[in-house]
PDB file of C-alpha atoms in Angstrom:
ATOM      1  CA  UNK A   1     123.880 126.895 113.979  1.00 64.00           C
ATOM      2  CA  UNK A   2     126.219 124.452 112.292  1.00 76.00           C
ATOM      3  CA  UNK A   3     128.211 126.376 109.771  1.00 80.00           C
ATOM      4  CA  UNK A   4     129.312 125.478 106.212  1.00 89.00           C
ATOM      5  CA  UNK A   5     128.160 121.798 106.251  1.00 95.00           C
ATOM      6  CA  UNK A   6     129.618 119.511 103.446  1.00 97.00           C
ATOM      7  CA  UNK A   7     126.762 117.882 101.564  1.00 98.00           C
ATOM      8  CA  UNK A   8     126.959 115.329  98.825  1.00 98.00           C
ATOM      9  CA  UNK A   9     123.990 114.802  96.435  1.00 98.00           C
ATOM     10  CA  UNK A  10     123.818 111.328  95.133  1.00 98.00           C
ATOM     11  CA  UNK A  11     121.305 110.996  92.134  1.00 95.00           C
ATOM     12  CA  UNK A  12     121.507 110.304  88.326  1.00 93.00           C
ATOM     13  CA  UNK A  13     120.827 114.062  87.676  1.00 91.00           C
ATOM     14  CA  UNK A  14     122.372 116.299  90.323  1.00 96.00           C
ATOM     15  CA  UNK A  15     122.583 119.749  88.654  1.00 95.00           C
ATOM     16  CA  UNK A  16     119.028 120.956  89.511  1.00 94.00           C
ATOM     17  CA  UNK A  17     119.146 119.588  93.191  1.00 96.00           C
ATOM     18  CA  UNK A  18     122.631 121.241  93.683  1.00 96.00           C
ATOM     19  CA  UNK A  19     121.284 124.531  92.429  1.00 96.00           C
ATOM     20  CA  UNK A  20     118.428 124.353  94.986  1.00 96.00           C
ATOM     21  CA  UNK A  21     120.506 123.362  97.811  1.00 97.00           C
ATOM     22  CA  UNK A  22     122.851 126.364  97.178  1.00 95.00           C
ATOM     23  CA  UNK A  23     120.054 128.709  97.133  1.00 96.00           C
ATOM     24  CA  UNK A  24     118.707 127.300 100.398  1.00 95.00           C
ATOM     25  CA  UNK A  25     121.996 126.918 102.049  1.00 95.00           C
ATOM     26  CA  UNK A  26     124.465 129.406 100.508  1.00 95.00           C
ATOM     27  CA  UNK A  27     127.313 128.683 102.775  1.00 95.00           C
ATOM     28  CA  UNK A  28     127.231 124.871 102.163  1.00 96.00           C
ATOM     29  CA  UNK A  29     129.821 123.148 100.399  1.00 96.00           C
ATOM     30  CA  UNK A  30     128.131 121.010  97.752  1.00 97.00           C
ATOM     31  CA  UNK A  31     129.194 118.258  95.310  1.00 97.00           C
ATOM     32  CA  UNK A  32     127.289 115.874  93.357  1.00 97.00           C
ATOM     33  CA  UNK A  33     127.782 112.114  92.569  1.00 98.00           C
ATOM     34  CA  UNK A  34     125.808 110.560  89.590  1.00 97.00           C
ATOM     35  CA  UNK A  35     126.983 106.922  89.808  1.00 97.00           C
ATOM     36  CA  UNK A  36     127.010 104.110  92.371  1.00 97.00           C
ATOM     37  CA  UNK A  37     130.700 103.220  91.496  1.00 97.00           C
ATOM     38  CA  UNK A  38     132.150 106.822  92.057  1.00 97.00           C
ATOM     39  CA  UNK A  39     130.684 106.927  95.651  1.00 98.00           C
ATOM     40  CA  UNK A  40     133.565 105.421  97.621  1.00 98.00           C
ATOM     41  CA  UNK A  41     136.229 107.719  95.966  1.00 98.00           C
ATOM     42  CA  UNK A  42     133.723 110.870  96.408  1.00 97.00           C
ATOM     43  CA  UNK A  43     133.275 109.994  99.929  1.00 98.00           C
ATOM     44  CA  UNK A  44     137.102 109.551 100.607  1.00 98.00           C
ATOM     45  CA  UNK A  45     137.840 112.960  98.970  1.00 98.00           C
ATOM     46  CA  UNK A  46     135.099 115.147  99.966  1.00 97.00           C
ATOM     47  CA  UNK A  47     134.204 113.703 103.522  1.00 97.00           C
ATOM     48  CA  UNK A  48     130.681 115.014 103.530  1.00 98.00           C
ATOM     49  CA  UNK A  49     128.670 115.529 106.624  1.00 97.00           C
ATOM     50  CA  UNK A  50     125.566 114.735 104.865  1.00 98.00           C
ATOM     51  CA  UNK A  51     124.510 112.624 101.890  1.00 98.00           C
ATOM     52  CA  UNK A  52     121.213 113.080 100.025  1.00 98.00           C
ATOM     53  CA  UNK A  53     121.018 109.700  98.193  1.00 98.00           C
ATOM     54  CA  UNK A  54     118.327 108.335  95.782  1.00 95.00           C
ATOM     55  CA  UNK A  55     118.257 104.637  94.955  1.00 93.00           C
ATOM     56  CA  UNK A  56     118.187 105.545  91.069  1.00 91.00           C
ATOM     57  CA  UNK A  57     119.609 102.409  89.658  1.00 90.00           C
ATOM     58  CA  UNK A  58     118.191  99.640  91.780  1.00 85.00           C
ATOM     59  CA  UNK A  59     119.580  97.883  94.767  1.00 88.00           C
ATOM     60  CA  UNK A  60     122.241  95.736  92.863  1.00 90.00           C
ATOM     61  CA  UNK A  61     125.451  97.804  93.241  1.00 95.00           C
ATOM     62  CA  UNK A  62     124.183 100.350  95.678  1.00 97.00           C
ATOM     63  CA  UNK A  63     127.200 101.671  97.454  1.00 98.00           C
ATOM     64  CA  UNK A  64     126.013 100.792 100.891  1.00 97.00           C
ATOM     65  CA  UNK A  65     129.343  99.766 102.396  1.00 97.00           C
ATOM     66  CA  UNK A  66     130.840 103.077 101.399  1.00 97.00           C
ATOM     67  CA  UNK A  67     128.038 105.100 102.819  1.00 98.00           C
ATOM     68  CA  UNK A  68     128.280 103.427 106.106  1.00 98.00           C
ATOM     69  CA  UNK A  69     132.116 103.111 106.036  1.00 97.00           C
ATOM     70  CA  UNK A  70     134.896 105.072 107.660  1.00 96.00           C
ATOM     71  CA  UNK A  71     134.415 108.052 105.211  1.00 97.00           C
ATOM     72  CA  UNK A  72     130.691 108.057 105.371  1.00 97.00           C
ATOM     73  CA  UNK A  73     128.494 110.909 106.562  1.00 98.00           C
ATOM     74  CA  UNK A  74     126.929 111.556 109.943  1.00 97.00           C
ATOM     75  CA  UNK A  75     123.550 111.844 108.278  1.00 98.00           C
ATOM     76  CA  UNK A  76     122.178 109.942 105.214  1.00 98.00           C
ATOM     77  CA  UNK A  77     118.859 111.428 103.834  1.00 98.00           C
ATOM     78  CA  UNK A  78     117.283 108.727 101.805  1.00 97.00           C
ATOM     79  CA  UNK A  79     115.314 110.322  98.902  1.00 96.00           C
ATOM     80  CA  UNK A  80     112.799 107.512  98.952  1.00 92.00           C
ATOM     81  CA  UNK A  81     110.688 105.871 101.609  1.00 91.00           C
ATOM     82  CA  UNK A  82     112.137 102.300 101.575  1.00 90.00           C
ATOM     83  CA  UNK A  83     115.438 101.762 103.382  1.00 93.00           C
ATOM     84  CA  UNK A  84     115.877  97.883 102.859  1.00 91.00           C
ATOM     85  CA  UNK A  85     118.857  98.606 100.547  1.00 93.00           C
ATOM     86  CA  UNK A  86     120.726 100.103 103.540  1.00 95.00           C
ATOM     87  CA  UNK A  87     120.632  96.871 105.614  1.00 92.00           C
ATOM     88  CA  UNK A  88     121.602  97.546 109.191  1.00 93.00           C
ATOM     89  CA  UNK A  89     123.482 100.432 110.711  1.00 96.00           C
ATOM     90  CA  UNK A  90     124.563 101.889 114.042  1.00 96.00           C
ATOM     91  CA  UNK A  91     122.206 104.780 114.735  1.00 96.00           C
ATOM     92  CA  UNK A  92     124.641 106.097 117.312  1.00 95.00           C
ATOM     93  CA  UNK A  93     127.159 106.683 114.562  1.00 96.00           C
ATOM     94  CA  UNK A  94     124.993 107.811 111.554  1.00 97.00           C
ATOM     95  CA  UNK A  95     121.262 108.973 111.361  1.00 98.00           C
ATOM     96  CA  UNK A  96     119.089 107.905 108.541  1.00 98.00           C
ATOM     97  CA  UNK A  97     116.048 109.675 107.487  1.00 98.00           C
ATOM     98  CA  UNK A  98     113.538 108.868 104.629  1.00 97.00           C
ATOM     99  CA  UNK A  99     111.035 110.512 102.517  1.00 96.00           C
ATOM    100  CA  UNK A 100     108.030 108.435 103.805  1.00 93.00           C
ATOM    101  CA  UNK A 101     104.684 110.125 102.997  1.00 94.00           C
ATOM    102  CA  UNK A 102     105.927 112.323 100.150  1.00 95.00           C
ATOM    103  CA  UNK A 103     104.327 109.703  97.552  1.00 95.00           C
ATOM    104  CA  UNK A 104     101.620 108.290  99.727  1.00 96.00           C
ATOM    105  CA  UNK A 105      98.675 110.029  97.938  1.00 97.00           C
ATOM    106  CA  UNK A 106      99.898 108.948  94.452  1.00 97.00           C
ATOM    107  CA  UNK A 107     100.549 105.447  95.476  1.00 98.00           C
ATOM    108  CA  UNK A 108      96.977 105.189  97.117  1.00 98.00           C
ATOM    109  CA  UNK A 109      95.542 106.377  93.729  1.00 98.00           C
ATOM    110  CA  UNK A 110      97.632 103.750  91.944  1.00 98.00           C
ATOM    111  CA  UNK A 111      96.221 101.057  94.188  1.00 98.00           C
ATOM    112  CA  UNK A 112      92.528 102.272  93.899  1.00 98.00           C
ATOM    113  CA  UNK A 113      93.039 102.600  90.078  1.00 98.00           C
ATOM    114  CA  UNK A 114      94.172  99.037  90.008  1.00 98.00           C
ATOM    115  CA  UNK A 115      91.280  97.779  91.932  1.00 98.00           C
ATOM    116  CA  UNK A 116      88.863  99.610  89.457  1.00 98.00           C
ATOM    117  CA  UNK A 117      90.580  98.087  86.578  1.00 98.00           C
ATOM    118  CA  UNK A 118      89.465  94.575  87.653  1.00 98.00           C
ATOM    119  CA  UNK A 119      86.039  95.481  89.237  1.00 98.00           C
ATOM    120  CA  UNK A 120      84.938  97.439  85.839  1.00 98.00           C
ATOM    121  CA  UNK A 121      86.494  94.532  83.929  1.00 97.00           C
ATOM    122  CA  UNK A 122      88.692  96.967  81.705  1.00 97.00           C
ATOM    123  CA  UNK A 123      90.454  93.944  79.982  1.00 95.00           C
ATOM    124  CA  UNK A 124      86.907  92.643  79.032  1.00 96.00           C
ATOM    125  CA  UNK A 125      85.793  95.951  77.778  1.00 97.00           C
ATOM    126  CA  UNK A 126      88.972  96.388  75.824  1.00 96.00           C
ATOM    127  CA  UNK A 127      88.562  92.991  74.197  1.00 96.00           C
ATOM    128  CA  UNK A 128      85.101  93.864  73.164  1.00 97.00           C
ATOM    129  CA  UNK A 129      86.216  97.008  71.701  1.00 97.00           C
ATOM    130  CA  UNK A 130      88.867  95.420  69.551  1.00 97.00           C
ATOM    131  CA  UNK A 131      86.229  92.944  68.412  1.00 97.00           C
ATOM    132  CA  UNK A 132      83.732  95.688  67.817  1.00 98.00           C
ATOM    133  CA  UNK A 133      81.375  93.613  69.963  1.00 97.00           C
ATOM    134  CA  UNK A 134      78.463  95.213  71.891  1.00 97.00           C
ATOM    135  CA  UNK A 135      78.197  92.605  74.760  1.00 94.00           C
ATOM    136  CA  UNK A 136      76.204  92.765  77.836  1.00 94.00           C
ATOM    137  CA  UNK A 137      78.357  93.241  80.933  1.00 94.00           C
ATOM    138  CA  UNK A 138      78.102  93.884  84.558  1.00 95.00           C
ATOM    139  CA  UNK A 139      80.491  95.934  86.894  1.00 97.00           C
ATOM    140  CA  UNK A 140      81.348  95.248  90.465  1.00 97.00           C
ATOM    141  CA  UNK A 141      80.953  97.952  93.036  1.00 98.00           C
ATOM    142  CA  UNK A 142      83.731  98.600  95.719  1.00 98.00           C
ATOM    143  CA  UNK A 143      81.050  99.771  98.129  1.00 98.00           C
ATOM    144  CA  UNK A 144      80.423  97.306 100.838  1.00 98.00           C
ATOM    145  CA  UNK A 145      83.474  95.200 100.044  1.00 98.00           C
ATOM    146  CA  UNK A 146      86.209  94.589 102.622  1.00 98.00           C
ATOM    147  CA  UNK A 147      89.707  95.940 102.000  1.00 99.00           C
ATOM    148  CA  UNK A 148      92.648  94.631 104.050  1.00 99.00           C
ATOM    149  CA  UNK A 149      95.552  96.965 104.201  1.00 98.00           C
ATOM    150  CA  UNK A 150      98.764  95.279 105.313  1.00 98.00           C
ATOM    151  CA  UNK A 151     101.013  98.117 106.578  1.00 97.00           C
ATOM    152  CA  UNK A 152      99.078 101.172 108.004  1.00 97.00           C
ATOM    153  CA  UNK A 153     101.853 103.746 107.568  1.00 94.00           C
ATOM    154  CA  UNK A 154     101.690 106.915 105.447  1.00 95.00           C
ATOM    155  CA  UNK A 155     100.608 105.090 102.245  1.00 97.00           C
ATOM    156  CA  UNK A 156      98.356 102.514 104.048  1.00 98.00           C
ATOM    157  CA  UNK A 157      96.468 105.449 105.664  1.00 98.00           C
ATOM    158  CA  UNK A 158      96.019 107.257 102.283  1.00 98.00           C
ATOM    159  CA  UNK A 159      94.670 104.124 100.764  1.00 98.00           C
ATOM    160  CA  UNK A 160      92.248 103.813 103.535  1.00 98.00           C
ATOM    161  CA  UNK A 161      91.065 107.384 103.174  1.00 98.00           C
ATOM    162  CA  UNK A 162      90.217 106.631  99.474  1.00 98.00           C
ATOM    163  CA  UNK A 163      88.584 103.207 100.156  1.00 98.00           C
ATOM    164  CA  UNK A 164      86.225 104.894 102.583  1.00 98.00           C
ATOM    165  CA  UNK A 165      85.268 107.355  99.994  1.00 98.00           C
ATOM    166  CA  UNK A 166      84.118 104.390  97.935  1.00 98.00           C
ATOM    167  CA  UNK A 167      82.109 103.026 100.944  1.00 98.00           C
ATOM    168  CA  UNK A 168      84.445 100.115 101.591  1.00 98.00           C
ATOM    169  CA  UNK A 169      85.022  98.356 104.981  1.00 98.00           C
ATOM    170  CA  UNK A 170      88.576  98.788 105.788  1.00 98.00           C
ATOM    171  CA  UNK A 171      90.685  96.582 108.171  1.00 98.00           C
ATOM    172  CA  UNK A 172      94.426  96.776 108.574  1.00 98.00           C
ATOM    173  CA  UNK A 173      97.521  95.544 110.320  1.00 98.00           C
ATOM    174  CA  UNK A 174     100.462  97.466 111.897  1.00 95.00           C
ATOM    175  CA  UNK A 175     103.182  96.601 114.315  1.00 89.00           C
ATOM    176  CA  UNK A 176     101.734  98.781 116.934  1.00 90.00           C
ATOM    177  CA  UNK A 177      97.903  98.784 116.635  1.00 93.00           C
ATOM    178  CA  UNK A 178      96.025 101.816 117.629  1.00 93.00           C
ATOM    179  CA  UNK A 179      92.689 103.193 116.489  1.00 94.00           C
ATOM    180  CA  UNK A 180      93.055 105.086 113.096  1.00 97.00           C
ATOM    181  CA  UNK A 181      90.946 107.374 111.054  1.00 97.00           C
ATOM    182  CA  UNK A 182      89.240 105.673 108.107  1.00 98.00           C
ATOM    183  CA  UNK A 183      90.019 102.147 109.420  1.00 98.00           C
ATOM    184  CA  UNK A 184      87.320 100.021 110.968  1.00 98.00           C
ATOM    185  CA  UNK A 185      89.568  97.512 112.664  1.00 98.00           C
ATOM    186  CA  UNK A 186      93.304  97.708 113.395  1.00 98.00           C
ATOM    187  CA  UNK A 187      95.108  94.416 114.143  1.00 98.00           C
ATOM    188  CA  UNK A 188      98.600  93.364 115.001  1.00 96.00           C
ATOM    189  CA  UNK A 189     100.741  91.953 112.182  1.00 94.00           C
ATOM    190  CA  UNK A 190     100.592  88.620 113.989  1.00 95.00           C
ATOM    191  CA  UNK A 191      96.819  88.505 113.584  1.00 97.00           C
ATOM    192  CA  UNK A 192      97.197  88.481 109.696  1.00 97.00           C
ATOM    193  CA  UNK A 193      96.068  84.758 109.294  1.00 97.00           C
ATOM    194  CA  UNK A 194      92.708  85.598 110.991  1.00 97.00           C
ATOM    195  CA  UNK A 195      91.759  88.595 108.853  1.00 98.00           C
ATOM    196  CA  UNK A 196      93.026  87.312 105.546  1.00 98.00           C
ATOM    197  CA  UNK A 197      89.879  85.364 104.878  1.00 98.00           C
ATOM    198  CA  UNK A 198      87.605  88.409 105.417  1.00 98.00           C
ATOM    199  CA  UNK A 199      89.317  90.467 102.551  1.00 98.00           C
ATOM    200  CA  UNK A 200      87.816  90.958  99.040  1.00 98.00           C
ATOM    201  CA  UNK A 201      90.732  93.334  98.257  1.00 99.00           C
ATOM    202  CA  UNK A 202      94.176  93.383  99.814  1.00 99.00           C
ATOM    203  CA  UNK A 203      96.742  96.330  99.588  1.00 98.00           C
ATOM    204  CA  UNK A 204     100.315  95.509 100.685  1.00 98.00           C
ATOM    205  CA  UNK A 205     102.166  98.732 101.696  1.00 97.00           C
ATOM    206  CA  UNK A 206     104.329  97.360 104.621  1.00 95.00           C
ATOM    207  CA  UNK A 207     108.164  97.907 104.643  1.00 91.00           C
ATOM    208  CA  UNK A 208     110.513  95.090 103.819  1.00 90.00           C
ATOM    209  CA  UNK A 209     112.251  94.084 107.027  1.00 88.00           C
ATOM    210  CA  UNK A 210     113.090  90.622 108.523  1.00 88.00           C
ATOM    211  CA  UNK A 211     109.640  90.224 109.983  1.00 90.00           C
ATOM    212  CA  UNK A 212     107.917  90.926 106.680  1.00 94.00           C
ATOM    213  CA  UNK A 213     110.105  89.182 104.206  1.00 95.00           C
ATOM    214  CA  UNK A 214     107.913  86.276 102.783  1.00 96.00           C
ATOM    215  CA  UNK A 215     105.024  87.375 104.893  1.00 97.00           C
ATOM    216  CA  UNK A 216     102.584  86.349 102.109  1.00 98.00           C
ATOM    217  CA  UNK A 217     103.421  82.807 101.205  1.00 98.00           C
ATOM    218  CA  UNK A 218     101.682  79.578 100.684  1.00 98.00           C
ATOM    219  CA  UNK A 219      99.815  79.648 103.859  1.00 97.00           C
ATOM    220  CA  UNK A 220      98.612  83.127 103.490  1.00 98.00           C
ATOM    221  CA  UNK A 221      97.239  82.541  99.985  1.00 98.00           C
ATOM    222  CA  UNK A 222      95.484  79.443 101.248  1.00 98.00           C
ATOM    223  CA  UNK A 223      93.743  81.480 103.866  1.00 98.00           C
ATOM    224  CA  UNK A 224      92.539  84.107 101.331  1.00 98.00           C
ATOM    225  CA  UNK A 225      89.036  84.296  99.949  1.00 97.00           C
ATOM    226  CA  UNK A 226      88.727  82.815  96.471  1.00 98.00           C
ATOM    227  CA  UNK A 227      88.618  85.657  93.874  1.00 98.00           C
ATOM    228  CA  UNK A 228      90.456  88.325  95.945  1.00 98.00           C
ATOM    229  CA  UNK A 229      92.058  91.251  94.116  1.00 98.00           C
ATOM    230  CA  UNK A 230      95.654  92.275  95.398  1.00 98.00           C
ATOM    231  CA  UNK A 231      97.834  95.276  95.098  1.00 98.00           C
ATOM    232  CA  UNK A 232     101.447  95.242  96.140  1.00 98.00           C
ATOM    233  CA  UNK A 233     103.225  98.779  96.473  1.00 98.00           C
ATOM    234  CA  UNK A 234     105.569  97.472  99.242  1.00 96.00           C
ATOM    235  CA  UNK A 235     108.875  96.102  98.259  1.00 93.00           C
ATOM    236  CA  UNK A 236     109.682  92.879  96.380  1.00 95.00           C
ATOM    237  CA  UNK A 237     110.215  90.137  98.857  1.00 95.00           C
ATOM    238  CA  UNK A 238     107.041  90.771 101.033  1.00 97.00           C
ATOM    239  CA  UNK A 239     105.282  88.430  98.815  1.00 98.00           C
ATOM    240  CA  UNK A 240     106.501  85.001  97.895  1.00 98.00           C
ATOM    241  CA  UNK A 241     106.529  85.195  94.102  1.00 98.00           C
ATOM    242  CA  UNK A 242     106.094  81.491  93.615  1.00 98.00           C
ATOM    243  CA  UNK A 243     103.031  81.362  96.015  1.00 98.00           C
ATOM    244  CA  UNK A 244     101.545  84.425  94.234  1.00 98.00           C
ATOM    245  CA  UNK A 245     102.014  82.905  90.748  1.00 98.00           C
ATOM    246  CA  UNK A 246     100.199  79.707  91.815  1.00 98.00           C
ATOM    247  CA  UNK A 247      97.447  81.592  93.554  1.00 98.00           C
ATOM    248  CA  UNK A 248      96.868  83.710  90.409  1.00 98.00           C
ATOM    249  CA  UNK A 249      96.880  80.682  88.185  1.00 97.00           C
ATOM    250  CA  UNK A 250      94.403  78.737  90.266  1.00 97.00           C
ATOM    251  CA  UNK A 251      92.007  81.644  90.712  1.00 97.00           C
ATOM    252  CA  UNK A 252      92.566  82.282  94.233  1.00 98.00           C
ATOM    253  CA  UNK A 253      93.774  85.771  93.236  1.00 98.00           C
ATOM    254  CA  UNK A 254      91.437  86.989  90.571  1.00 98.00           C
ATOM    255  CA  UNK A 255      93.719  89.953  89.807  1.00 98.00           C
ATOM    256  CA  UNK A 256      96.974  91.480  91.033  1.00 98.00           C
ATOM    257  CA  UNK A 257      98.321  94.941  90.668  1.00 98.00           C
ATOM    258  CA  UNK A 258     102.046  94.486  90.897  1.00 98.00           C
ATOM    259  CA  UNK A 259     104.427  97.561  91.283  1.00 98.00           C
ATOM    260  CA  UNK A 260     107.348  95.679  92.977  1.00 97.00           C
ATOM    261  CA  UNK A 261     109.335  92.505  92.405  1.00 96.00           C
ATOM    262  CA  UNK A 262     112.035  90.546  94.125  1.00 93.00           C
ATOM    263  CA  UNK A 263     114.133  90.940  91.057  1.00 92.00           C
ATOM    264  CA  UNK A 264     113.881  94.372  89.249  1.00 91.00           C
ATOM    265  CA  UNK A 265     113.833  94.914  86.316  1.00 92.00           C
ATOM    266  CA  UNK A 266     111.498  91.820  86.086  1.00 96.00           C
ATOM    267  CA  UNK A 267     113.129  89.396  83.843  1.00 96.00           C
ATOM    268  CA  UNK A 268     111.778  89.019  80.261  1.00 97.00           C
ATOM    269  CA  UNK A 269     111.272  85.231  81.001  1.00 98.00           C
ATOM    270  CA  UNK A 270     109.159  85.746  84.113  1.00 98.00           C
ATOM    271  CA  UNK A 271     105.989  83.986  83.874  1.00 98.00           C
ATOM    272  CA  UNK A 272     104.096  87.058  85.437  1.00 98.00           C
ATOM    273  CA  UNK A 273     104.434  88.797  82.043  1.00 98.00           C
ATOM    274  CA  UNK A 274     102.038  86.185  80.527  1.00 97.00           C
ATOM    275  CA  UNK A 275      99.327  86.450  83.170  1.00 97.00           C
ATOM    276  CA  UNK A 276      96.131  88.046  81.823  1.00 95.00           C
ATOM    277  CA  UNK A 277      95.038  88.862  85.360  1.00 97.00           C
ATOM    278  CA  UNK A 278      98.130  90.857  86.204  1.00 98.00           C
ATOM    279  CA  UNK A 279      99.022  94.580  85.958  1.00 98.00           C
ATOM    280  CA  UNK A 280     102.687  95.062  85.880  1.00 98.00           C
ATOM    281  CA  UNK A 281     104.465  98.360  86.505  1.00 98.00           C
ATOM    282  CA  UNK A 282     108.107  99.198  86.821  1.00 96.00           C
ATOM    283  CA  UNK A 283     108.110 100.213  90.449  1.00 94.00           C
ATOM    284  CA  UNK A 284     106.605 103.555  89.531  1.00 95.00           C
ATOM    285  CA  UNK A 285     103.488 103.946  91.735  1.00 96.00           C
ATOM    286  CA  UNK A 286     105.427 106.696  93.683  1.00 94.00           C
ATOM    287  CA  UNK A 287     106.903 108.384  90.731  1.00 92.00           C
ATOM    288  CA  UNK A 288     104.874 111.364  89.640  1.00 94.00           C
ATOM    289  CA  UNK A 289     105.652 114.751  88.171  1.00 94.00           C
ATOM    290  CA  UNK A 290     106.983 116.813  91.142  1.00 92.00           C
ATOM    291  CA  UNK A 291     107.971 113.737  93.260  1.00 92.00           C
ATOM    292  CA  UNK A 292     111.694 114.577  93.293  1.00 91.00           C
ATOM    293  CA  UNK A 293     110.911 118.278  94.136  1.00 93.00           C
ATOM    294  CA  UNK A 294     108.757 117.187  97.026  1.00 95.00           C
ATOM    295  CA  UNK A 295     111.270 114.657  98.421  1.00 96.00           C
ATOM    296  CA  UNK A 296     114.008 117.321  98.314  1.00 97.00           C
ATOM    297  CA  UNK A 297     111.621 119.867  99.973  1.00 97.00           C
ATOM    298  CA  UNK A 298     111.453 117.522 102.830  1.00 97.00           C
ATOM    299  CA  UNK A 299     115.233 117.196 102.888  1.00 98.00           C
ATOM    300  CA  UNK A 300     115.779 121.069 102.970  1.00 98.00           C
ATOM    301  CA  UNK A 301     113.304 121.304 105.857  1.00 97.00           C
ATOM    302  CA  UNK A 302     115.210 118.616 107.730  1.00 98.00           C
ATOM    303  CA  UNK A 303     118.639 120.416 106.828  1.00 97.00           C
ATOM    304  CA  UNK A 304     117.210 123.708 108.490  1.00 96.00           C
ATOM    305  CA  UNK A 305     116.333 121.669 111.554  1.00 96.00           C
ATOM    306  CA  UNK A 306     119.777 119.882 111.597  1.00 96.00           C
ATOM    307  CA  UNK A 307     121.650 123.104 111.330  1.00 94.00           C
ATOM    308  CA  UNK A 308     119.788 124.428 114.503  1.00 93.00           C
ATOM    309  CA  UNK A 309     120.118 121.188 116.544  1.00 93.00           C
ATOM    310  CA  UNK A 310     116.321 120.365 116.206  1.00 96.00           C
ATOM    311  CA  UNK A 311     114.950 116.744 115.918  1.00 97.00           C
ATOM    312  CA  UNK A 312     114.743 115.635 112.373  1.00 97.00           C
ATOM    313  CA  UNK A 313     111.612 114.388 110.671  1.00 97.00           C
ATOM    314  CA  UNK A 314     111.344 110.777 109.406  1.00 97.00           C
ATOM    315  CA  UNK A 315     114.298 109.329 111.406  1.00 97.00           C
ATOM    316  CA  UNK A 316     114.522 105.616 110.544  1.00 96.00           C
ATOM    317  CA  UNK A 317     115.132 103.062 113.334  1.00 94.00           C
ATOM    318  CA  UNK A 318     117.197 100.346 111.822  1.00 92.00           C
ATOM    319  CA  UNK A 319     115.668  97.670 114.234  1.00 84.00           C
ATOM    320  CA  UNK A 320     112.162  98.369 112.866  1.00 84.00           C
ATOM    321  CA  UNK A 321     113.189  99.281 109.242  1.00 82.00           C
ATOM    322  CA  UNK A 322     110.964 102.588 109.210  1.00 83.00           C
TER     323      UNK A 322
END
């Protein structure tokens, strides 16, 4: 048993998490840090063994250099799933874990809700309501349609389960293909150009790594079926924004559900704000009442394992990015 670990909680509101940590681990020495700017000094003075960190103010200014510097911890527990803001690190020197899977169900509901927004023509219904107009309309079923899921991790698998409940045909890509429940066909990431033309709907849920940056660019959109509906809950950078904008303007993409952008917050002058066929949300598909507690629950479980020398859950491989 590792005694009295020094643990730093890095979030914009640390009091609740610090109380929970002290209750679960009374002998731990615990401090909080509620800004990016204070992190270097806090690491130097406290010298924690472990840092639980949430990317609470975006990537710009995130104290990555300090966390992986000479005063950094042995273990960084990332409160979210994505670790692209960490860049690369030496896994022999520091272990990084993430909270992948904690928000998978909520993100899957977000994706399916976005698809239904367009298949039920909610914008048209609302326009008729505002005009007090009883107009004949038709709705489009999801049953029998083909959904392509790019990235069959926790979130992709949760999306697949819900899509199957709607009677959809589900195909997907992942780095290491294997047969999966609720997925009719699993392909390699390299096979993406061959499966894109089949898709009526596309859900993007792959991590942002070197291999996926710009994965959906001009060539990918050119290969898509006209009228496809796309949802992006990955990371800004997987989709080339200029290529997506052009595809939405020319009708290749009939509707897009966009929770992530290369620049966040999305600048007010961005043309995406003006598109009638876009749903824009502020990177909130994984943010639900209870999410922070669920993420911290995973950390506390891992902390108990760390103290007894057991293998940690959700260890991230920096070479793979997940």
